[in-house]
Tab-separated table of C-alpha atoms in Angstrom:
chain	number	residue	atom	x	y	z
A	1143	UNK	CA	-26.585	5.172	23.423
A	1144	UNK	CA	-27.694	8.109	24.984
A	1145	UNK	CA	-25.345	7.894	28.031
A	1146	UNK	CA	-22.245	6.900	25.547
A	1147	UNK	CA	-23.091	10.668	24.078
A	1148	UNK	CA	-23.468	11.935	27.231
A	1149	UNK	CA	-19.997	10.391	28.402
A	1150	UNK	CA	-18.167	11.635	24.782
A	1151	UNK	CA	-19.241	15.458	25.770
A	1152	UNK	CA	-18.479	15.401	29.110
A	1153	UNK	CA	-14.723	13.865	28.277
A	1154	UNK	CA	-14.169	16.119	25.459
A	1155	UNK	CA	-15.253	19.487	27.227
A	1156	UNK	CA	-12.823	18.281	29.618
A	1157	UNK	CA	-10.266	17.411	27.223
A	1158	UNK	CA	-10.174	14.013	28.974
A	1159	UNK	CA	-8.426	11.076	26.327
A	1160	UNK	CA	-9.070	8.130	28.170
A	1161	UNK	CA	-12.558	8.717	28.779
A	1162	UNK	CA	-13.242	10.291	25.424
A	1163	UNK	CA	-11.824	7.006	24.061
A	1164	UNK	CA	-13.908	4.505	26.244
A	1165	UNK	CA	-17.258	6.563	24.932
A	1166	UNK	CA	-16.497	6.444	21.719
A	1167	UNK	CA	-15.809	3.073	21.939
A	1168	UNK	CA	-19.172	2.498	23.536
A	1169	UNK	CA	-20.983	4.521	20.744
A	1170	UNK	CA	-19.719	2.718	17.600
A	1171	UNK	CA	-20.008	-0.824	19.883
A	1172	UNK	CA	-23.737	0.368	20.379
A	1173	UNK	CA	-24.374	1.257	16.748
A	1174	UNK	CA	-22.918	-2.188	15.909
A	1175	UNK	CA	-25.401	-3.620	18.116
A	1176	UNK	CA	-28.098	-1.903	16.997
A	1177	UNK	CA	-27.785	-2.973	13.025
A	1178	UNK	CA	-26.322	1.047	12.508
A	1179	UNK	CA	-23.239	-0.139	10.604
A	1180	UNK	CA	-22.837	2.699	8.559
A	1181	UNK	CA	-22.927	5.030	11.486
A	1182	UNK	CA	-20.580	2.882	13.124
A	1183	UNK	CA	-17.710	2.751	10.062
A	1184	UNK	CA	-17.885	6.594	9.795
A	1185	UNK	CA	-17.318	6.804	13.664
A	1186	UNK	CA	-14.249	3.896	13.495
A	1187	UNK	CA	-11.484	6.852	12.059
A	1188	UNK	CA	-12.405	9.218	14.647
A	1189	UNK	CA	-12.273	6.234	17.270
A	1190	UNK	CA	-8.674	4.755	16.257
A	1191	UNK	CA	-7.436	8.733	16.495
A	1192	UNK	CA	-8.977	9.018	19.882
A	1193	UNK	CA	-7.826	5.925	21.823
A	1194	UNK	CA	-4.239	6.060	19.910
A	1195	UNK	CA	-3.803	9.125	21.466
A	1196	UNK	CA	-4.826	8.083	24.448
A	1197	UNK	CA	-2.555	5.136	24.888
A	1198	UNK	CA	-4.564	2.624	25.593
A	1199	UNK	CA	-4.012	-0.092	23.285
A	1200	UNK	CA	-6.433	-2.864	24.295
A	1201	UNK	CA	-9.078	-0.544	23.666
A	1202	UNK	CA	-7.960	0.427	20.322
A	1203	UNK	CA	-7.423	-3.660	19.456
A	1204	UNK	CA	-10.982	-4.048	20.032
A	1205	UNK	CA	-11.942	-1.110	18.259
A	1206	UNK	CA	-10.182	-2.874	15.316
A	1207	UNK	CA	-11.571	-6.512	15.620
A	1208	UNK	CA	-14.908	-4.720	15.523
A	1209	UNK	CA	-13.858	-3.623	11.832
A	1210	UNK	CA	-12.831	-7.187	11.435
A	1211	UNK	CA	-15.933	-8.727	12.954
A	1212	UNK	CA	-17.942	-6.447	10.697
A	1213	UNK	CA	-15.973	-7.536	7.508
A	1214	UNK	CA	-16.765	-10.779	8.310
A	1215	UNK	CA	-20.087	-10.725	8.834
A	1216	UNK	CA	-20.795	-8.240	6.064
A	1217	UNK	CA	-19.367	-11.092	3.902
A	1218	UNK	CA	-15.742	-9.810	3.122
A	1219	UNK	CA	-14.531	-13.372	4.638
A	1220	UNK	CA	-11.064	-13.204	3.261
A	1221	UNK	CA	-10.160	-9.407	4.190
A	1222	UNK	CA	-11.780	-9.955	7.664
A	1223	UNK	CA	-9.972	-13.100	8.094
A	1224	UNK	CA	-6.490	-11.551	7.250
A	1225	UNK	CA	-7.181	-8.735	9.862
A	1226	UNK	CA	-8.794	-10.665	12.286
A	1227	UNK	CA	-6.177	-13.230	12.252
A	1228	UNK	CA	-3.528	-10.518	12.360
A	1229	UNK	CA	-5.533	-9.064	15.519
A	1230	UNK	CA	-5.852	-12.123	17.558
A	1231	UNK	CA	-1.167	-12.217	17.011
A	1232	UNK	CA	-1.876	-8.297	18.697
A	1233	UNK	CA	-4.441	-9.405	21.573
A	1234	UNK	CA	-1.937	-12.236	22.605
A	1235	UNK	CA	0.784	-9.734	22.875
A	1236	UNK	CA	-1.220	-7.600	25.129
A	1237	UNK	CA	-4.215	-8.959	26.450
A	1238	UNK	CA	-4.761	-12.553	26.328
A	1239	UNK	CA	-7.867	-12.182	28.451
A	1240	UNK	CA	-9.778	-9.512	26.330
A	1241	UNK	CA	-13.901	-10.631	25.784
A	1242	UNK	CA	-13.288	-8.587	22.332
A	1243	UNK	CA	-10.447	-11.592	21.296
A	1244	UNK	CA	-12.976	-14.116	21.940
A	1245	UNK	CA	-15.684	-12.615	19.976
A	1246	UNK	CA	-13.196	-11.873	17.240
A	1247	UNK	CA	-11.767	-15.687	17.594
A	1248	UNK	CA	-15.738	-16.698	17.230
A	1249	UNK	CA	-16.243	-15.164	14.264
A	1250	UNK	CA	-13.286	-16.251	12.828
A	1251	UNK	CA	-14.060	-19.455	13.445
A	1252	UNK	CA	-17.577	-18.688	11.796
A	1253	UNK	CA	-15.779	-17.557	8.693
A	1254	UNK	CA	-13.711	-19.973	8.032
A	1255	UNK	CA	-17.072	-22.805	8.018
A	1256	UNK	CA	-18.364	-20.501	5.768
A	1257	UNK	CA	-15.464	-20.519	2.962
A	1258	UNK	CA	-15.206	-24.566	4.120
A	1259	UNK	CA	-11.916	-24.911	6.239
A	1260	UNK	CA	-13.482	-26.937	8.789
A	1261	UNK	CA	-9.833	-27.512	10.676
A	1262	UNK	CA	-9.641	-23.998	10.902
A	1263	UNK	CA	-13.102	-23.392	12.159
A	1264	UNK	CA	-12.978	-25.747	14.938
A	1265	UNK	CA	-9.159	-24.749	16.401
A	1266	UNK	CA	-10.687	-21.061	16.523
A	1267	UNK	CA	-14.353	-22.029	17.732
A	1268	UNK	CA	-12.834	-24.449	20.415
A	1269	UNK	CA	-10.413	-21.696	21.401
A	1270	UNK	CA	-13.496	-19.084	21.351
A	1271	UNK	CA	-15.234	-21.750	23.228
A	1272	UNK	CA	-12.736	-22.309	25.777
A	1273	UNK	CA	-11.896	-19.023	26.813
A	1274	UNK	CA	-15.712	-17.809	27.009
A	1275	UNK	CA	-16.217	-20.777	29.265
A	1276	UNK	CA	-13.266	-20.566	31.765
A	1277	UNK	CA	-14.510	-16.866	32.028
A	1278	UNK	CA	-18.123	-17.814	32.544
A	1279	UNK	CA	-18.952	-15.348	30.268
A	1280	UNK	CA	-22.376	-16.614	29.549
A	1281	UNK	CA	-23.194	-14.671	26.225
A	1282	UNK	CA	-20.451	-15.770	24.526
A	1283	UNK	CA	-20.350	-18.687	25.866
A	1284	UNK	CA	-24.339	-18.779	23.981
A	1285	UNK	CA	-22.873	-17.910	20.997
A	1286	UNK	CA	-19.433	-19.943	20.883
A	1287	UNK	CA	-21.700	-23.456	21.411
A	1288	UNK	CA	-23.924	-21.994	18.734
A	1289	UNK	CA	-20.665	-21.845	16.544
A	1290	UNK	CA	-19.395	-24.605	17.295
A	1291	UNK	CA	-22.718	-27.080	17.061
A	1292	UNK	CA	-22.745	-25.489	13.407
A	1293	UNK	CA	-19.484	-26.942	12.851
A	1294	UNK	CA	-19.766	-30.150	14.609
A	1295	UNK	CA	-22.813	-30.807	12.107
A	1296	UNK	CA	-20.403	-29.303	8.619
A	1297	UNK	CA	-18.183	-31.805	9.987
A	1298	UNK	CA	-20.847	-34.749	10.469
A	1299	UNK	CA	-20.300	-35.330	13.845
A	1300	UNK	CA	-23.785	-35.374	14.652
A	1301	UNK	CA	-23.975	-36.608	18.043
A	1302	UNK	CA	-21.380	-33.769	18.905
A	1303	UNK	CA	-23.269	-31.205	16.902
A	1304	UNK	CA	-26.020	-32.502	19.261
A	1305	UNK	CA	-24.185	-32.018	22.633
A	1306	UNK	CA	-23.230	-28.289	21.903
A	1307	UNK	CA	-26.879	-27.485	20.616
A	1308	UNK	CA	-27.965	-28.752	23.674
A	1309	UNK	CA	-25.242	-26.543	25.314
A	1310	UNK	CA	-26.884	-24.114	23.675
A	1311	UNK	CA	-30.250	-24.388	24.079
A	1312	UNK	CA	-29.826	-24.477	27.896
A	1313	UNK	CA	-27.653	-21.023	27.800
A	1314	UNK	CA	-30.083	-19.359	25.131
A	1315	UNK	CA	-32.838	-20.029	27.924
A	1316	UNK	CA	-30.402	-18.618	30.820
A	1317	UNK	CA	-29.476	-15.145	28.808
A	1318	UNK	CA	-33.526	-14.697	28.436
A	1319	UNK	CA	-33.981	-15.597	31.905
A	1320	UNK	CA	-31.378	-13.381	33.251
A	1321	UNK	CA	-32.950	-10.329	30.915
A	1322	UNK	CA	-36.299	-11.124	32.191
A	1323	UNK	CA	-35.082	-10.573	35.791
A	1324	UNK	CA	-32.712	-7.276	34.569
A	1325	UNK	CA	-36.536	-6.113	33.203
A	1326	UNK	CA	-38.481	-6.663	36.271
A	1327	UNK	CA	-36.197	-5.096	38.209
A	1328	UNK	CA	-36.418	-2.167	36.126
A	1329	UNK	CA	-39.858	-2.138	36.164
A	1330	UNK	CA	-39.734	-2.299	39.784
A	1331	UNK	CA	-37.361	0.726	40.456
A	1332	UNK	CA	-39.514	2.934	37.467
């Protein structure tokens, strides 16, 4: 957080759009992170402004499916649906390979098990799935076998639900794993 700041002042003193745009990015991603929500909606006008001016228009569609993600997991399912949905048509347009699409595709799919369309939920938690996987990017990846275990069970396909828990379980262990070692090291180098 405090590095995001520092980047925001350096970029505006120098006036500088594409790096004003990638820390304010980073600050309302961190205050996401960090349960600041409020923080982070006030930020989100200033944000779009910032990285519309700037041109870069993969960084403003992830700025949006964080609105979108938030929706959703504030429990505005419908709203968040319409815009994530809308977002995903944007990201496939520009950036098929954006990690922000696949989180926005994962919660997608987490809304619609929520409101019941189990179809839905599983062609946008495989898809999530997928593309976290063939980009080994082990977080998501976490998250997207949490996802779809939790559908495979709505769905009672219990030995499936099993499989991805599993899938889960193992990936949980290697994100806590890989933090321990980040920590150490840190430790080490303090």
């Amino acid at each position: 957080s405090i590095y995001a700041e520092r980047m925001f002042s350096i970029a505006t003193s120098e006036k500088n759009l594409v790096c004003m745009c990638m820390a304010v990015v980073d600050r309302i991603e961190i205050k996401f992170l960090n349960g600041d929500h409020e923080q982070a909606r006030l930020l989100m006008p200033e944000g779009l402004r910032i990285c519309n001016a700037s041109g870069l228009a993969n960084i403003t569609l992830s700025l949006k499916s964080f609105s979108a993600i938030d929706m959703i997991n504030s429990g505005d399912f419908l709203k968040g649906l319409t815009i994530g949905i809308r977002l995903l048509n944007e990201f496939s347009k520009i950036n098929e390979n954006s990690e922000s699409m696949f989180q926005l595709e994962n919660t997608i799919a987490r809304a619609y098990l929520k409101i019941g369309d189990l179809k839905r939920a599983e062609h946008f938690g495989i898809s999530a799935h997928l593309h976290a996987k063939s980009r080994n990017i082990v977080q998501l990846m976490e998250k997207t076998s949490e996802t779809m275990a939790a559908i495979k069970r709505a769905q009672g396909q219990l030995s499936a639900a099993l499989e991805y828990y599993d899938i889960n379980l193992a990936l949980k262990k290697k994100v806590l794993d890989d933090q321990l070692q980040k920590n150490l090291a840190y430790q080490r180098v303090k």
